Short mmCIF file of C-alpha atoms in Angstrom, two decimals:
data_model
loop_
_atom_site.label_atom_id
_atom_site.label_comp_id
_atom_site.label_asym_id
_atom_site.label_seq_id
_atom_site.Cartn_x
_atom_site.Cartn_y
_atom_site.Cartn_z
CA UNK A 1 -46.40 -97.83 -10.58
CA UNK A 2 -45.12 -94.55 -8.92
CA UNK A 3 -48.69 -92.99 -7.91
CA UNK A 4 -50.43 -95.88 -6.57
CA UNK A 5 -49.57 -98.39 -3.59
CA UNK A 6 -51.28 -100.42 -0.96
CA UNK A 7 -49.95 -101.92 2.12
CA UNK A 8 -52.25 -103.39 4.91
CA UNK A 9 -51.60 -104.04 8.98
CA UNK A 10 -53.41 -105.97 12.01
CA UNK A 11 -52.81 -105.88 15.84
CA UNK A 12 -53.32 -107.17 18.80
CA UNK A 13 -54.29 -104.85 21.74
CA UNK A 14 -55.13 -106.13 25.29
CA UNK A 15 -55.84 -104.32 28.32
CA UNK A 16 -55.59 -105.47 31.84
CA UNK A 17 -56.02 -103.52 35.22
CA UNK A 18 -56.54 -104.66 38.45
CA UNK A 19 -57.87 -102.74 41.62
CA UNK A 20 -58.29 -103.07 45.37
CA UNK A 21 -60.37 -100.80 47.92
CA UNK A 22 -58.28 -100.45 50.84
CA UNK A 23 -61.20 -98.34 52.12
CA UNK A 24 -64.70 -97.41 51.14
CA UNK A 25 -63.12 -93.89 49.64
CA UNK A 26 -59.80 -95.41 48.71
CA UNK A 27 -58.70 -97.34 45.96
CA UNK A 28 -55.51 -98.44 44.49
CA UNK A 29 -55.04 -99.38 41.01
CA UNK A 30 -52.25 -100.94 38.34
CA UNK A 31 -52.91 -101.36 34.65
CA UNK A 32 -51.17 -102.20 31.39
CA UNK A 33 -52.25 -102.02 27.96
CA UNK A 34 -51.16 -102.19 24.34
CA UNK A 35 -51.24 -99.68 22.54
CA UNK A 36 -51.01 -99.57 18.30
CA UNK A 37 -50.64 -97.07 16.10
CA UNK A 38 -50.96 -98.20 12.06
CA UNK A 39 -48.50 -98.11 9.60
CA UNK A 40 -49.30 -96.26 6.01
CA UNK A 41 -47.70 -94.47 3.01
CA UNK A 42 -45.46 -91.76 2.70
CA UNK A 43 -46.77 -88.34 0.44
CA UNK A 44 -46.13 -88.22 -3.09
CA UNK A 45 -42.95 -85.16 -3.50
CA UNK A 46 -41.27 -83.91 -6.49
CA UNK A 47 -37.87 -85.05 -5.66
CA UNK A 48 -37.09 -88.03 -8.16
CA UNK A 49 -34.27 -89.36 -5.30
CA UNK A 50 -37.13 -89.90 -2.78
CA UNK A 51 -38.92 -93.55 -2.78
CA UNK A 52 -42.80 -92.57 -3.81
CA UNK A 53 -45.70 -93.73 -1.52
CA UNK A 54 -42.61 -95.30 1.13
CA UNK A 55 -44.71 -97.54 3.47
CA UNK A 56 -43.80 -97.09 6.98
CA UNK A 57 -44.70 -100.00 9.82
CA UNK A 58 -47.05 -99.99 12.47
CA UNK A 59 -45.84 -98.18 15.82
CA UNK A 60 -46.62 -100.23 19.27
CA UNK A 61 -46.52 -98.62 22.89
CA UNK A 62 -46.41 -100.69 25.93
CA UNK A 63 -47.84 -98.92 29.10
CA UNK A 64 -48.34 -99.34 32.73
CA UNK A 65 -49.78 -97.20 35.32
CA UNK A 66 -50.24 -97.42 38.67
CA UNK A 67 -52.76 -95.05 40.97
CA UNK A 68 -54.20 -94.24 44.43
CA UNK A 69 -57.81 -92.19 44.06
CA UNK A 70 -58.95 -91.03 47.39
CA UNK A 71 -62.20 -88.78 48.49
CA UNK A 72 -62.49 -87.56 51.98
CA UNK A 73 -64.90 -85.08 54.25
CA UNK A 74 -68.40 -86.47 52.23
CA UNK A 75 -66.52 -85.96 48.59
CA UNK A 76 -65.58 -82.21 49.49
CA UNK A 77 -61.65 -83.49 48.70
CA UNK A 78 -60.95 -85.33 45.75
CA UNK A 79 -56.53 -86.56 45.74
CA UNK A 80 -55.59 -88.62 42.78
CA UNK A 81 -52.07 -89.95 42.25
CA UNK A 82 -50.81 -91.63 39.34
CA UNK A 83 -47.42 -92.87 37.70
CA UNK A 84 -46.51 -94.08 34.13
CA UNK A 85 -43.94 -96.08 32.36
CA UNK A 86 -44.55 -96.47 28.71
CA UNK A 87 -42.19 -97.94 25.72
CA UNK A 88 -42.99 -96.87 22.44
CA UNK A 89 -40.86 -99.32 19.45
CA UNK A 90 -40.83 -98.69 16.37
CA UNK A 91 -41.60 -95.23 17.18
CA UNK A 92 -42.73 -93.29 13.75
CA UNK A 93 -40.90 -89.97 13.44
CA UNK A 94 -42.47 -87.36 11.03
CA UNK A 95 -40.00 -85.39 8.88
CA UNK A 96 -41.15 -82.29 6.86
CA UNK A 97 -39.38 -82.30 3.46
CA UNK A 98 -39.10 -78.72 1.63
CA UNK A 99 -40.22 -77.31 -0.59
CA UNK A 100 -42.64 -79.62 -1.00
CA UNK A 101 -44.03 -79.17 2.61
CA UNK A 102 -45.27 -82.88 2.65
CA UNK A 103 -44.16 -85.30 5.77
CA UNK A 104 -42.39 -88.40 5.47
CA UNK A 105 -43.06 -90.61 8.44
CA UNK A 106 -40.14 -93.43 9.09
CA UNK A 107 -40.05 -95.66 11.81
CA UNK A 108 -36.63 -94.58 13.38
CA UNK A 109 -36.52 -95.00 16.65
CA UNK A 110 -37.54 -96.31 20.41
CA UNK A 111 -39.15 -94.12 22.66
CA UNK A 112 -39.31 -93.86 26.67
CA UNK A 113 -41.77 -91.75 28.40
CA UNK A 114 -42.08 -92.01 32.27
CA UNK A 115 -43.71 -89.27 34.71
CA UNK A 116 -46.68 -88.81 37.20
CA UNK A 117 -49.45 -86.67 37.60
CA UNK A 118 -51.42 -85.28 40.45
CA UNK A 119 -55.20 -83.70 41.01
CA UNK A 120 -56.32 -82.56 43.64
CA UNK A 121 -60.25 -80.86 44.05
CA UNK A 122 -61.52 -79.04 47.28
CA UNK A 123 -64.76 -77.61 47.85
CA UNK A 124 -64.50 -75.80 50.75
CA UNK A 125 -67.68 -73.44 50.42
CA UNK A 126 -70.75 -73.81 49.23
CA UNK A 127 -70.17 -72.98 45.38
CA UNK A 128 -66.46 -72.18 45.50
CA UNK A 129 -64.23 -74.88 44.03
CA UNK A 130 -60.83 -75.21 43.80
CA UNK A 131 -58.66 -77.36 41.74
CA UNK A 132 -55.05 -78.00 40.93
CA UNK A 133 -53.15 -80.57 38.54
CA UNK A 134 -49.60 -81.22 38.09
CA UNK A 135 -47.93 -83.72 35.53
CA UNK A 136 -44.47 -84.14 35.01
CA UNK A 137 -43.53 -86.13 31.95
CA UNK A 138 -39.65 -87.47 30.90
CA UNK A 139 -40.08 -88.34 27.50
CA UNK A 140 -36.71 -89.31 25.41
CA UNK A 141 -35.54 -91.35 22.92
CA UNK A 142 -33.42 -94.27 23.73
CA UNK A 143 -32.77 -94.64 20.02
CA UNK A 144 -33.03 -92.20 17.32
CA UNK A 145 -31.71 -92.68 13.84
CA UNK A 146 -32.12 -90.09 10.99
CA UNK A 147 -31.12 -89.84 7.46
CA UNK A 148 -29.98 -86.43 6.63
CA UNK A 149 -27.81 -85.55 3.57
CA UNK A 150 -27.04 -89.02 2.88
CA UNK A 151 -25.81 -89.42 6.45
CA UNK A 152 -27.20 -91.36 9.27
CA UNK A 153 -28.13 -88.73 12.15
CA UNK A 154 -27.78 -90.10 15.81
CA UNK A 155 -30.16 -88.50 18.12
CA UNK A 156 -29.99 -91.09 20.66
CA UNK A 157 -31.11 -89.49 23.89
CA UNK A 158 -33.30 -86.42 22.43
CA UNK A 159 -36.43 -85.49 23.83
CA UNK A 160 -40.09 -86.50 22.32
CA UNK A 161 -41.06 -83.15 20.36
CA UNK A 162 -44.51 -81.19 21.52
CA UNK A 163 -43.86 -82.70 24.92
CA UNK A 164 -43.37 -80.18 27.73
CA UNK A 165 -41.61 -81.17 31.09
CA UNK A 166 -44.30 -79.79 33.48
CA UNK A 167 -48.18 -79.05 32.96
CA UNK A 168 -49.22 -76.95 36.02
CA UNK A 169 -52.94 -75.71 36.45
CA UNK A 170 -54.80 -74.11 39.11
CA UNK A 171 -58.30 -73.49 39.11
CA UNK A 172 -60.78 -71.05 41.49
CA UNK A 173 -64.59 -70.96 40.55
CA UNK A 174 -67.25 -69.16 42.43
CA UNK A 175 -70.99 -69.70 41.52
CA UNK A 176 -74.18 -68.57 43.20
CA UNK A 177 -77.68 -68.46 42.23
CA UNK A 178 -79.30 -64.74 41.34
CA UNK A 179 -83.31 -64.66 42.20
CA UNK A 180 -85.14 -64.29 39.17
CA UNK A 181 -88.34 -66.21 37.82
CA UNK A 182 -85.91 -68.52 36.21
CA UNK A 183 -83.16 -70.06 37.04
CA UNK A 184 -79.89 -67.78 36.85
CA UNK A 185 -76.26 -68.81 38.08
CA UNK A 186 -73.54 -66.35 38.20
CA UNK A 187 -70.51 -67.82 37.81
CA UNK A 188 -66.48 -66.66 38.34
CA UNK A 189 -63.66 -68.35 37.33
CA UNK A 190 -60.18 -67.84 37.47
CA UNK A 191 -57.46 -70.06 35.55
CA UNK A 192 -53.50 -70.10 35.86
CA UNK A 193 -51.66 -72.46 33.62
CA UNK A 194 -47.76 -72.75 33.27
CA UNK A 195 -46.03 -75.36 30.87
CA UNK A 196 -42.19 -76.24 31.16
CA UNK A 197 -39.89 -76.48 29.01
CA UNK A 198 -40.55 -78.41 25.35
CA UNK A 199 -39.06 -78.87 21.87
CA UNK A 200 -40.40 -78.36 18.31
CA UNK A 201 -38.20 -80.32 16.47
CA UNK A 202 -36.26 -83.75 16.58
CA UNK A 203 -32.83 -82.09 16.77
CA UNK A 204 -33.97 -80.03 19.86
#
């Protein structure tokens, strides 16, 4: 009985999107979707005080996104803007257990994430493409309670792990054909990427 277990889950994940064309080259949209991450069973460990094959529940997310898409000058310039809000309930929080090096997952909190994204793409000259992307994310646990040494640890307000506050990327690429019997293109490309602050453990 301590080396076998089973569970099962089901969910309804709808999506609804509305869009409106301001002009031929401008589009507004608004979308809602409900996400679902299935539950499961934790790994087996050697600690007899830990319940083996502990069952954890599904995680759900409610996602709202609004955006504005634009193109100008015969598609030589493209600008996309988007803002989003996501609420994750029954958040599945992984915890590393040593010395077994196994991961135990608990439904330990509620997560709120909001932010915006900007995409700008331009082709000012033949063969030359410039691109800039920027994203900002504010993701924190409105409720996060973990068990540690037999006590409840309150981590309300802590940031989500592996989630940079900002992501910024600039790209320049130039391409032109070389005169050979078969088509050959020369491409020169440069990229600059910046990641904002992020955390790698739940204690931040």
